[in-house]
CSV table of C-alpha atoms and ligand atoms in Angstrom, one decimal:
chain,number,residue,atom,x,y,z
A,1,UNK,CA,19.2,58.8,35.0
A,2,UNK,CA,20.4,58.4,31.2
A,3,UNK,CA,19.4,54.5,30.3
A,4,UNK,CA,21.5,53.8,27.0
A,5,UNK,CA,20.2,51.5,24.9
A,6,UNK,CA,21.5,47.8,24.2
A,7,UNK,CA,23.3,48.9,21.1
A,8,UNK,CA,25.6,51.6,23.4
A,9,UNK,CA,26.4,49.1,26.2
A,10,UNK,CA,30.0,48.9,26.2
A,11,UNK,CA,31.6,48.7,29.6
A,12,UNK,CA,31.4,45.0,30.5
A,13,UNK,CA,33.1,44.7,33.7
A,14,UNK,CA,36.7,45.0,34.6
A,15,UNK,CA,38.5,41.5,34.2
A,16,UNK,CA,40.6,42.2,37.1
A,17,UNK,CA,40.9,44.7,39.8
A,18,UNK,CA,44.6,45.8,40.2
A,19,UNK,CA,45.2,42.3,40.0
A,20,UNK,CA,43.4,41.4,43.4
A,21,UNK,CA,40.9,39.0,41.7
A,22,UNK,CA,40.9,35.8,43.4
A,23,UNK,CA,39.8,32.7,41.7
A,24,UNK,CA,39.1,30.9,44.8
A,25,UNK,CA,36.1,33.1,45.1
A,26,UNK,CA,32.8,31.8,42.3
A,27,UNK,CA,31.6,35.1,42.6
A,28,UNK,CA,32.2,38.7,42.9
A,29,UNK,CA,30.0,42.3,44.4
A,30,UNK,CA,31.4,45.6,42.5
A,31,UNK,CA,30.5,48.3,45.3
A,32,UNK,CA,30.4,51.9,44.1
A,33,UNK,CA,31.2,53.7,46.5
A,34,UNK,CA,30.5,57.6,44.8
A,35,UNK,CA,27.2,56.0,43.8
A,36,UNK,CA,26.9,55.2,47.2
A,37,UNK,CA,27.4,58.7,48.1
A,38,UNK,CA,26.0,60.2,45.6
A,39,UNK,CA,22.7,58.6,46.7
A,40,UNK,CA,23.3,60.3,50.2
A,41,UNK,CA,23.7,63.3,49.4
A,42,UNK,CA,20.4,62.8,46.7
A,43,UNK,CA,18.6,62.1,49.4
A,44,UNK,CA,19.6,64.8,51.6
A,45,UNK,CA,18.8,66.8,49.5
A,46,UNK,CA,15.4,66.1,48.8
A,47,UNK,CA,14.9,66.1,53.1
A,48,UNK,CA,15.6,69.4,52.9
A,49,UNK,CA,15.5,71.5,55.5
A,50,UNK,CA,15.3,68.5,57.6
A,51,UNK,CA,18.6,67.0,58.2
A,52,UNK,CA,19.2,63.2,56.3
A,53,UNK,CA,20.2,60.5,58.4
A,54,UNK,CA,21.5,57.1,57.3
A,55,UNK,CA,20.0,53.4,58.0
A,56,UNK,CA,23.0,50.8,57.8
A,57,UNK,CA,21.3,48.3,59.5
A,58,UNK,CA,22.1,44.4,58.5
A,59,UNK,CA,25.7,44.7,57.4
A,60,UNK,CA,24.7,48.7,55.4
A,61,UNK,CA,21.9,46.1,53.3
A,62,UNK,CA,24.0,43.4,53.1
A,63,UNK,CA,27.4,46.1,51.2
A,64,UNK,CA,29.3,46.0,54.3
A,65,UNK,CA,28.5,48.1,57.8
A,66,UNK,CA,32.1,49.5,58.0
A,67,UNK,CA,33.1,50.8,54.3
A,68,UNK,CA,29.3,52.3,54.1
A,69,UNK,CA,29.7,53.9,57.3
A,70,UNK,CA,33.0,55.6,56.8
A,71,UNK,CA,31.8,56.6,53.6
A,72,UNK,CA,29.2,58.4,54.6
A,73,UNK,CA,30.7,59.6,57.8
A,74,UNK,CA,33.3,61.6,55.7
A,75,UNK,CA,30.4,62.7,53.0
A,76,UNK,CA,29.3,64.5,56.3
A,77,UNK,CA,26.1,62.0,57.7
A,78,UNK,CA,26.2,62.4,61.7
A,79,UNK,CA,23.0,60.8,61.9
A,80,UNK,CA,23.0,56.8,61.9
A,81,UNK,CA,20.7,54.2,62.5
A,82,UNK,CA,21.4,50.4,63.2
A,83,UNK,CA,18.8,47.5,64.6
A,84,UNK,CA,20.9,45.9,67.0
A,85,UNK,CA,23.5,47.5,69.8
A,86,UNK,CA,26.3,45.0,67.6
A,87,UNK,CA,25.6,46.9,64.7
A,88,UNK,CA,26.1,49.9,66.8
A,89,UNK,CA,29.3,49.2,68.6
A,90,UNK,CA,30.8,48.6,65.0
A,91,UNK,CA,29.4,51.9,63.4
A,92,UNK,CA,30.7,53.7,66.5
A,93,UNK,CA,34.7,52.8,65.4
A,94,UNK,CA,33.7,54.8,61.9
A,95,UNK,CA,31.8,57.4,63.4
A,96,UNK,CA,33.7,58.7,66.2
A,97,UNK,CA,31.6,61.7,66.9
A,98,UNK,CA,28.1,60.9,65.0
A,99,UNK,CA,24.8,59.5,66.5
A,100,UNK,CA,24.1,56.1,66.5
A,101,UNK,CA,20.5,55.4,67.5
A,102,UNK,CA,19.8,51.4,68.1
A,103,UNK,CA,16.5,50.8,67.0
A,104,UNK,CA,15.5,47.2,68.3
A,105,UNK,CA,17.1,47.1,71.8
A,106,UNK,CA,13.5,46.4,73.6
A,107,UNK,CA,15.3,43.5,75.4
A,108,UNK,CA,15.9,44.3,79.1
A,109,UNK,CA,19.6,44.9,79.3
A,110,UNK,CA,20.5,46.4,75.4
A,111,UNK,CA,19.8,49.5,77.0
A,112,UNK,CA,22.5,49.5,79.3
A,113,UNK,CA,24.6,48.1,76.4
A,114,UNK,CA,23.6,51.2,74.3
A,115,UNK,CA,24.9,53.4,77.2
A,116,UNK,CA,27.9,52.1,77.9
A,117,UNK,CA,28.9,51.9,74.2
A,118,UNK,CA,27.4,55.4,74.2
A,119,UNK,CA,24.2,54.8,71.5
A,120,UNK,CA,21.1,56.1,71.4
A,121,UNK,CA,18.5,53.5,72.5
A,122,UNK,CA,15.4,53.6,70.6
A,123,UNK,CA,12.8,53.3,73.6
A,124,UNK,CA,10.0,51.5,72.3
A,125,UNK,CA,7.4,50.4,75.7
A,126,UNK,CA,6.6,52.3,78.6
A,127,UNK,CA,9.0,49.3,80.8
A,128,UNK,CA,11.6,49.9,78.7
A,129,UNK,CA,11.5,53.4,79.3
A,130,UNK,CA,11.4,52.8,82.9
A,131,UNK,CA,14.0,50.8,82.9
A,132,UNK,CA,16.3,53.5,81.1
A,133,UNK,CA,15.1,55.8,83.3
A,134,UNK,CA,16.3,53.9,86.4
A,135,UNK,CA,19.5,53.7,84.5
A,136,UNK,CA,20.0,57.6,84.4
A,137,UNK,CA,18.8,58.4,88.1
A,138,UNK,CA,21.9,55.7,88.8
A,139,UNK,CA,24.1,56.6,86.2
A,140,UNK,CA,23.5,60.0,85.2
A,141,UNK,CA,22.0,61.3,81.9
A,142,UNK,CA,22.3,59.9,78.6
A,143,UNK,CA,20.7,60.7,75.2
A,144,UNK,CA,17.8,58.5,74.2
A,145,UNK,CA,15.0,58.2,71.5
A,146,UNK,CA,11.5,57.6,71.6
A,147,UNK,CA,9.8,55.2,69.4
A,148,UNK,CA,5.7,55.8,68.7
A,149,UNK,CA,3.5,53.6,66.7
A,150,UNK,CA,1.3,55.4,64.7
A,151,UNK,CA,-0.7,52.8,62.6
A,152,UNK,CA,2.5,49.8,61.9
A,153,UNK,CA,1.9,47.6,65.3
A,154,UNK,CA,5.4,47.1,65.2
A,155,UNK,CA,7.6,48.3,68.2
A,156,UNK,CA,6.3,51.5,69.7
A,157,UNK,CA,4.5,53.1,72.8
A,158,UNK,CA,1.0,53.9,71.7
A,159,UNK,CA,-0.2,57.3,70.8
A,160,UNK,CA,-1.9,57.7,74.3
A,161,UNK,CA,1.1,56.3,76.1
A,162,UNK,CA,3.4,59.2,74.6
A,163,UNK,CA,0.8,62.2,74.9
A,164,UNK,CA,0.4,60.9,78.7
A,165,UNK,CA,4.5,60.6,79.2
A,166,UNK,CA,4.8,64.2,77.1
A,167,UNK,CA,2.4,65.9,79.9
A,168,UNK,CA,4.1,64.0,82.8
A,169,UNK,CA,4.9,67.1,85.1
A,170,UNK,CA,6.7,64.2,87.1
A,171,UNK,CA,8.6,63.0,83.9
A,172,UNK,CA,12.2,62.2,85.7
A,173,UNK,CA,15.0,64.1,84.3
A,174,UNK,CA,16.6,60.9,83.5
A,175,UNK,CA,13.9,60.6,80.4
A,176,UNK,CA,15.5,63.4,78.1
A,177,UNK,CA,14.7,62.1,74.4
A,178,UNK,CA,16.6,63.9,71.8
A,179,UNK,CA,14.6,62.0,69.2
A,180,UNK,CA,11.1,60.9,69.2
A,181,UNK,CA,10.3,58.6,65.7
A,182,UNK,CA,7.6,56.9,64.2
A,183,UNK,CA,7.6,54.5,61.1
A,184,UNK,CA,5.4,54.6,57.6
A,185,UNK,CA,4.1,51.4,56.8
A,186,UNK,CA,2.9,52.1,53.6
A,187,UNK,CA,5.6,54.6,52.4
A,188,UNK,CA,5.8,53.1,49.1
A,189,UNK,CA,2.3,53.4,48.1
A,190,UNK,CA,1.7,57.5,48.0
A,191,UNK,CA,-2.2,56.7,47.8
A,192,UNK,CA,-2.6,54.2,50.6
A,193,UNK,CA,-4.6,56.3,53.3
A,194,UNK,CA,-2.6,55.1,56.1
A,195,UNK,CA,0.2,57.5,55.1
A,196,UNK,CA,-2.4,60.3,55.8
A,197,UNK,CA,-3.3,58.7,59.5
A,198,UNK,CA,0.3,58.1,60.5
A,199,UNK,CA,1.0,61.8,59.7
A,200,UNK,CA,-1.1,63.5,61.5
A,201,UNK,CA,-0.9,61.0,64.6
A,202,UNK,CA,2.7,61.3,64.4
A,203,UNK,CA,2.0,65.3,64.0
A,204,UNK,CA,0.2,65.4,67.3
A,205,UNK,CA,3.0,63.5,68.7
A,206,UNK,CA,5.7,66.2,67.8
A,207,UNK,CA,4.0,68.8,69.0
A,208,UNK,CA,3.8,67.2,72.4
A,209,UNK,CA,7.4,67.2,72.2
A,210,UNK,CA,8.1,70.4,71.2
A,211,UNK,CA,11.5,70.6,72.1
A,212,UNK,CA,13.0,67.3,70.9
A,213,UNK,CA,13.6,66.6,67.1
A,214,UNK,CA,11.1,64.4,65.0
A,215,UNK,CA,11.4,61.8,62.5
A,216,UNK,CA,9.2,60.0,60.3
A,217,UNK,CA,10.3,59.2,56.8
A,218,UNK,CA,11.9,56.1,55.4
A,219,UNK,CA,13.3,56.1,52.0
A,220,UNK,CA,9.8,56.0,50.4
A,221,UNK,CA,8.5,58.5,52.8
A,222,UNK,CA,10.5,61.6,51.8
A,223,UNK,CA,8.7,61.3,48.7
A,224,UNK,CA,5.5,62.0,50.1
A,225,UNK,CA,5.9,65.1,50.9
A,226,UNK,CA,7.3,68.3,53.0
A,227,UNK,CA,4.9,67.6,55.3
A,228,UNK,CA,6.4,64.2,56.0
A,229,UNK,CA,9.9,65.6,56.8
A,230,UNK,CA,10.0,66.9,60.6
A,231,UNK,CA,13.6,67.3,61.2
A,232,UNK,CA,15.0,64.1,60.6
A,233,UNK,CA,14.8,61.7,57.7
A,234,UNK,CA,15.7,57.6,57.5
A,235,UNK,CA,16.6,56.9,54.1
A,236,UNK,CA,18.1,53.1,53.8
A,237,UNK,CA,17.1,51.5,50.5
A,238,UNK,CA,17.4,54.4,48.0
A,239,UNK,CA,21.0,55.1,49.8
A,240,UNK,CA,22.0,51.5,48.1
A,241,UNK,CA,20.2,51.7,45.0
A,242,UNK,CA,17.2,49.9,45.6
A,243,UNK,CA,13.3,51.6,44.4
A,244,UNK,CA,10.8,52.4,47.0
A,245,UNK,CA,8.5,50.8,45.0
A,246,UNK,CA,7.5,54.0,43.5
A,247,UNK,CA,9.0,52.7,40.3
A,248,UNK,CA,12.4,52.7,38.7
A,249,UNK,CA,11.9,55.9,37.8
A,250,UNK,CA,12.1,56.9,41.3
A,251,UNK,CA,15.2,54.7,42.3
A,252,UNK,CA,18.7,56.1,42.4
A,253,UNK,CA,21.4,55.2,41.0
A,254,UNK,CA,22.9,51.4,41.5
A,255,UNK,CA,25.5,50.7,44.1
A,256,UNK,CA,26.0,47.0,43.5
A,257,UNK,CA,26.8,45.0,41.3
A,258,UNK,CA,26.3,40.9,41.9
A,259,UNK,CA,28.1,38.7,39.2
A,260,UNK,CA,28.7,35.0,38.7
A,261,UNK,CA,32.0,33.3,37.8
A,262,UNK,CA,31.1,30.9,35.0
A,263,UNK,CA,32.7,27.8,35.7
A,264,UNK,CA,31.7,25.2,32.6
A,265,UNK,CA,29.9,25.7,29.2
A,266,UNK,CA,28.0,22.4,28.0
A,267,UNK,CA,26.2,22.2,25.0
A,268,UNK,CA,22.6,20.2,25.4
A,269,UNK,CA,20.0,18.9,22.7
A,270,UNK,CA,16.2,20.0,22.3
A,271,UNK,CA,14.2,17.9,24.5
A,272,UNK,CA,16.5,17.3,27.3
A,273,UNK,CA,16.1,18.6,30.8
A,274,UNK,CA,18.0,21.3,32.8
A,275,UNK,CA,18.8,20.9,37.2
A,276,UNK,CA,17.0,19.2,39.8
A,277,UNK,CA,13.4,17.9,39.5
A,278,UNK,CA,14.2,18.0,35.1
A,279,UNK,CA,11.6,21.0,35.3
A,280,UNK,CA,13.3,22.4,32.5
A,281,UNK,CA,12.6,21.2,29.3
A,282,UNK,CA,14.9,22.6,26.2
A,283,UNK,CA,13.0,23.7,23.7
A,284,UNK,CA,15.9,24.2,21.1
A,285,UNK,CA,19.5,22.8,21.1
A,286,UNK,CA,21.2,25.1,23.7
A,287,UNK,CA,24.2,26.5,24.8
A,288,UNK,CA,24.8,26.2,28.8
A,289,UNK,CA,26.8,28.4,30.9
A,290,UNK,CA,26.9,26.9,34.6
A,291,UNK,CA,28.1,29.6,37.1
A,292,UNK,CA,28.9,29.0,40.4
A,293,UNK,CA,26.0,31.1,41.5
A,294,UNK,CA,23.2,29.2,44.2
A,295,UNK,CA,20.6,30.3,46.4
A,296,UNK,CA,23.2,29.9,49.2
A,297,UNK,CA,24.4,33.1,48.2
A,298,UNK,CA,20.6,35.4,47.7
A,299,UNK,CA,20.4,33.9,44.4
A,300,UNK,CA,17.1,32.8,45.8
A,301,UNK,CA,15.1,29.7,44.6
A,302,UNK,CA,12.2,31.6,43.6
A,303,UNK,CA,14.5,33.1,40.6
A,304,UNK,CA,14.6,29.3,38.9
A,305,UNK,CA,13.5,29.2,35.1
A,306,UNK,CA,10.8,29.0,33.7
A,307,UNK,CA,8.5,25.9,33.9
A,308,UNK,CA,10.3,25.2,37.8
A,309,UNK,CA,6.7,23.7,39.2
A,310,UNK,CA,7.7,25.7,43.1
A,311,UNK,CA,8.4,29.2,41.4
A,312,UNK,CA,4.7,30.3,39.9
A,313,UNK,CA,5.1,34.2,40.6
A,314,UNK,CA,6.0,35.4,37.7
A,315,UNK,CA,6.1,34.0,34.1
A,316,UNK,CA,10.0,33.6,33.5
A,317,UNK,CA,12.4,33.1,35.7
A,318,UNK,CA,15.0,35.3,36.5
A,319,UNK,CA,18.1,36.3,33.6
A,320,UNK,CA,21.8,36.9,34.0
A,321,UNK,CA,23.8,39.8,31.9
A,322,UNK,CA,26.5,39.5,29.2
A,323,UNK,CA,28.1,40.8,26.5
A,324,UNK,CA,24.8,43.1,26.0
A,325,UNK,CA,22.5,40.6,26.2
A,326,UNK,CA,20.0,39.1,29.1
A,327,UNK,CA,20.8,35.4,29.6
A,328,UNK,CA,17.5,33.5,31.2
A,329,UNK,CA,18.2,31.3,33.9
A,330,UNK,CA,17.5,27.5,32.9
A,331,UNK,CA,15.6,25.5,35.4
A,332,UNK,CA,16.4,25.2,39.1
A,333,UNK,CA,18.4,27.3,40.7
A,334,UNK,CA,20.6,25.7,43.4
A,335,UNK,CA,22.8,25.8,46.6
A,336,UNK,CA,25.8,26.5,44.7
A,337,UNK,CA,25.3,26.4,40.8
A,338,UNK,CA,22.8,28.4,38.5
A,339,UNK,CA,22.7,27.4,34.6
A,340,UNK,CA,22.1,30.3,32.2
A,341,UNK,CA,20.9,30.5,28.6
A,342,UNK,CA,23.6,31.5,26.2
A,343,UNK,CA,22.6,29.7,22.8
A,344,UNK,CA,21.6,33.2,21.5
A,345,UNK,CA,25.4,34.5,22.0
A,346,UNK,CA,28.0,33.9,19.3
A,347,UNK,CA,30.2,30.9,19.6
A,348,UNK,CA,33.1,31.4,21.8
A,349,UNK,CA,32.0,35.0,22.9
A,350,UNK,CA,31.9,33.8,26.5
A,351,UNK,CA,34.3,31.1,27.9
A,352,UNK,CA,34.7,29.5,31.7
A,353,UNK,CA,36.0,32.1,34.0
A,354,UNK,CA,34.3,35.0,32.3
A,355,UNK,CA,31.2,36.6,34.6
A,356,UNK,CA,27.4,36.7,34.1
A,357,UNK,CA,26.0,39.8,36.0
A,358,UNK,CA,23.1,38.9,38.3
A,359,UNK,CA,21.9,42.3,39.1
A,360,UNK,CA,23.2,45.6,39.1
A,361,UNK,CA,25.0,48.1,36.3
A,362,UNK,CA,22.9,46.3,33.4
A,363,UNK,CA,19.8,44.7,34.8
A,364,UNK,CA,17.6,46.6,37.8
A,365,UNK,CA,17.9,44.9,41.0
A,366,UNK,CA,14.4,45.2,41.3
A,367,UNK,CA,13.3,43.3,38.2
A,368,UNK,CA,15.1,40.4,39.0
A,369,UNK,CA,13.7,41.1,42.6
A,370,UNK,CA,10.6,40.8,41.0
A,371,UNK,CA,11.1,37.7,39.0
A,372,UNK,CA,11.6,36.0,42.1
A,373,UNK,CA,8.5,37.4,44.1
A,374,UNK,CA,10.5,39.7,46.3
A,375,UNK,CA,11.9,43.2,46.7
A,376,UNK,CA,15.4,44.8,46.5
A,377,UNK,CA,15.9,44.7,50.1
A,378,UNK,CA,16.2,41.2,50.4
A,379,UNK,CA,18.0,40.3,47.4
A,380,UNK,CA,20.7,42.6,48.8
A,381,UNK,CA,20.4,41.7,52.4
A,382,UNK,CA,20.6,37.9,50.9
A,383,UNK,CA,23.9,38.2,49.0
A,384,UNK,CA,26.1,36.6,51.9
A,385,UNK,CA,29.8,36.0,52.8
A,386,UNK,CA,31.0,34.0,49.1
A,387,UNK,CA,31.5,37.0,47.3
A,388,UNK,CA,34.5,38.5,46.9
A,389,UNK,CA,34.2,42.4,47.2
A,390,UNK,CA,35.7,45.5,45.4
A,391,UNK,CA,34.7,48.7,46.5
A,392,UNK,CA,35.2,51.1,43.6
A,393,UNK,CA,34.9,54.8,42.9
A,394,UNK,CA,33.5,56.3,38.9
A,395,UNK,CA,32.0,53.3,37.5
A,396,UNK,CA,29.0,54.0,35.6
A,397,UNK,CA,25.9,52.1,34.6
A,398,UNK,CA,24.4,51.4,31.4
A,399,UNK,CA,21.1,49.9,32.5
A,400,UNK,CA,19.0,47.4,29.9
B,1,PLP,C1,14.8,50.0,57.9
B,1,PLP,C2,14.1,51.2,58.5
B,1,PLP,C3,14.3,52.4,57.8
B,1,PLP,C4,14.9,52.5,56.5
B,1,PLP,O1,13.9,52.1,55.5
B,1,PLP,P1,14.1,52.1,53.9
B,1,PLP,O2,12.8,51.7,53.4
B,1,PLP,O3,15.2,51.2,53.7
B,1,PLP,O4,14.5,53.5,53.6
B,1,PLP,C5,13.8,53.5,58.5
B,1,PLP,N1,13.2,53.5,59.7
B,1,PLP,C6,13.0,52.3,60.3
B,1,PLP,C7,12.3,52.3,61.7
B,1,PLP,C8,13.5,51.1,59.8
B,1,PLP,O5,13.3,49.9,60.4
């Protein structure tokens, strides 16, 4: 990806989106779409010859289940993964015709809910897979997947357990897995040596099942290898622009864009205190840009400025974006209102009503991730319902 340099940034955001901005709203996500797609298809490519699924679990990462879906539906993804059988009823109304495998339906019941909204439950303990099975004598057949821990101790039937059901010469026709899975817990770290143990348990494991397809690889995964790929890949994070933790050299391109509506500018004198608990002392007279921005929206806490006693992981808080310059965030962060640093902006050069970026086209979602002692993932899972969203097509980035 082509990072231009401060001096080139010159596409500050669109004041208004064919006139649908709506004041009422303090803050705004810009969703690209063809980014979005884009990323899909990056991916795909890379998890060839194995075929690329998508995750759109928690809401597609927090962008919206139904406009992700459809997106990728028509992009050609027939493969999609949710947590919960909600999350799968919903996808199933944008993808008429594509698997939806359920991955946490362990409770006893989901899997009937799966069936009759025609998922694919994730089968994750040896009851639960009796249960189904009971289901299918009843009922007749139904496509399911198989879930195997191979190192995580998340959800899974052990390694014996699956071997044991795989050699079952008494294994009921209604267990007929399409799917069997397992998940990386150390993905994104290519050296950690429980990749190397999860592969090749997870490699016996497929070859007990030689006739149902195989899948392993999260986003971070399908860079560890071909040998990682089996015929299926996972992909959620990288799909929405969000590292692996391989480094941004290895994330895709940015899908969202989170930005603040400004609401006052106040000016403040050297020595005076910024928010709640006056952790924030000025250290110059400064210019003040409040934005209606809070932790009640994933603007988390942690990303206060610096000197806020509760944050201590990282030296600086977080910073804002505008007008090609990063704004720092001034002391705490809170429910509804965030203050930003814009003494070192000309006079004038932003006014109440403009935005402040929080993450996306100019500033890596990752570092401010970072700066608040947490990962992409949640940031974007955090974001919440008081945005409003536009979902747009050709915007480009111009990262800082
Ligand atoms: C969330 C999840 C994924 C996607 O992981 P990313 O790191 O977002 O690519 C894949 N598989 C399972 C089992 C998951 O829970």
């Amino acid at each position: 990806m082509v990072r231009n340099s401060l001096e080139n940034t010159s596409t500050e955001s669109p004041d208004s989106f064919d006139g649908s901005e709506d004041e009422s709203y303090g803050a705004r996500l810009i969703i690209n779409m063809e980014a979005l797609v884009e990323n899909w298809q990056a991916m795909r490519a890379l998890s060839a010859p194995a075929r690329c699924a998508a995750v759109i679990k928690a809401d597609g990462y927090g962008l919206g289940a139904n406009p992700v879906s459809a997106a990728l539906y028509q992009a050609g993804c027939r493969d999609f993964f949710v947590a919960t059988a909600r999350e799968g009823t919903e996808a199933r109304m944008q993808a008429p015709d594509a698997r939806i495998f359920v991955m946490n339906c362990i409770l006893p019941g989901i899997e009937a809910q799966c069936r009759d909204a025609d998922l694919v439950p994730v089968l994750a303990s040896m009851e639960h897979i009796a249960r189904w099975t009971s289901l299918c004598i009843a009922n007749g057949d139904h496509p399911c997947a198989l879930q195997v821990d191979t190192g995580m101790n998340r959800l899974g039937i052990t390694l014996d357990e699956a071997l044991i059901l795989a050699n079952d010469v008494t294994r009921p026709a209604g267990f007929s897995p399409v799917l069997v899975m397992s998940h990386l817990a150390c993905g994104d770290q290519p050296d950690h040596p429980l990749n190397g143990q999860q592969l090749e348990r997870f490699q016996t494991v497929a070859a007990a099942f030689p006739d149902v397809e195989s899948s392993l690889c999260n986003s971070a995964g399908i860079r560890l290898g071909k040998d990682y790929l089996f015929d299926l890949t996972r992909p959620g994070i990288s799909l929405y622009g969000g590292s692996t933790g391989h480094g941004a050299s290895r994330s895709t391109r940015p899908v969202v864009t989170a930005e603040a509506r400004i609401i006052d500018i106040r000016q403040a004198r050297k020595g005076e205190t910024v928010s709640y608990g006056a952790a924030e002392r000025l250290k110059r007279d400064s210019t003040i840009a409040v934005c209606s921005i809070g932790y009640a929206d994933g603007y988390l806490r942690s990303l206060s400025g610096a000197g806020v006693p509760m944050r201590g992981v990282h030296d600086s808080g977080a910073c804002g974006f505008a007008k090609g310059m990063r704004l720092p965030v001034l002391g705490c962060v809170t429910m509804d209102l965030t203050a930003f640093d814009i003494t070192d902006l000309s006079p004038g050069s932003l006014v109440p009503g403009d935005f402040i970026e929080l993450f996306g086209r100019h500033i890596n979602i990752d570092d401010v991730a970072a700066a608040g002692g947490t990962i992409g993932y949640e940031m974007l899972t955090a974001m919440g319902k008081r945005y409003q969203r536009f979902y747009v097509n050709n915007m480009r980035e111009d990262m800082s």
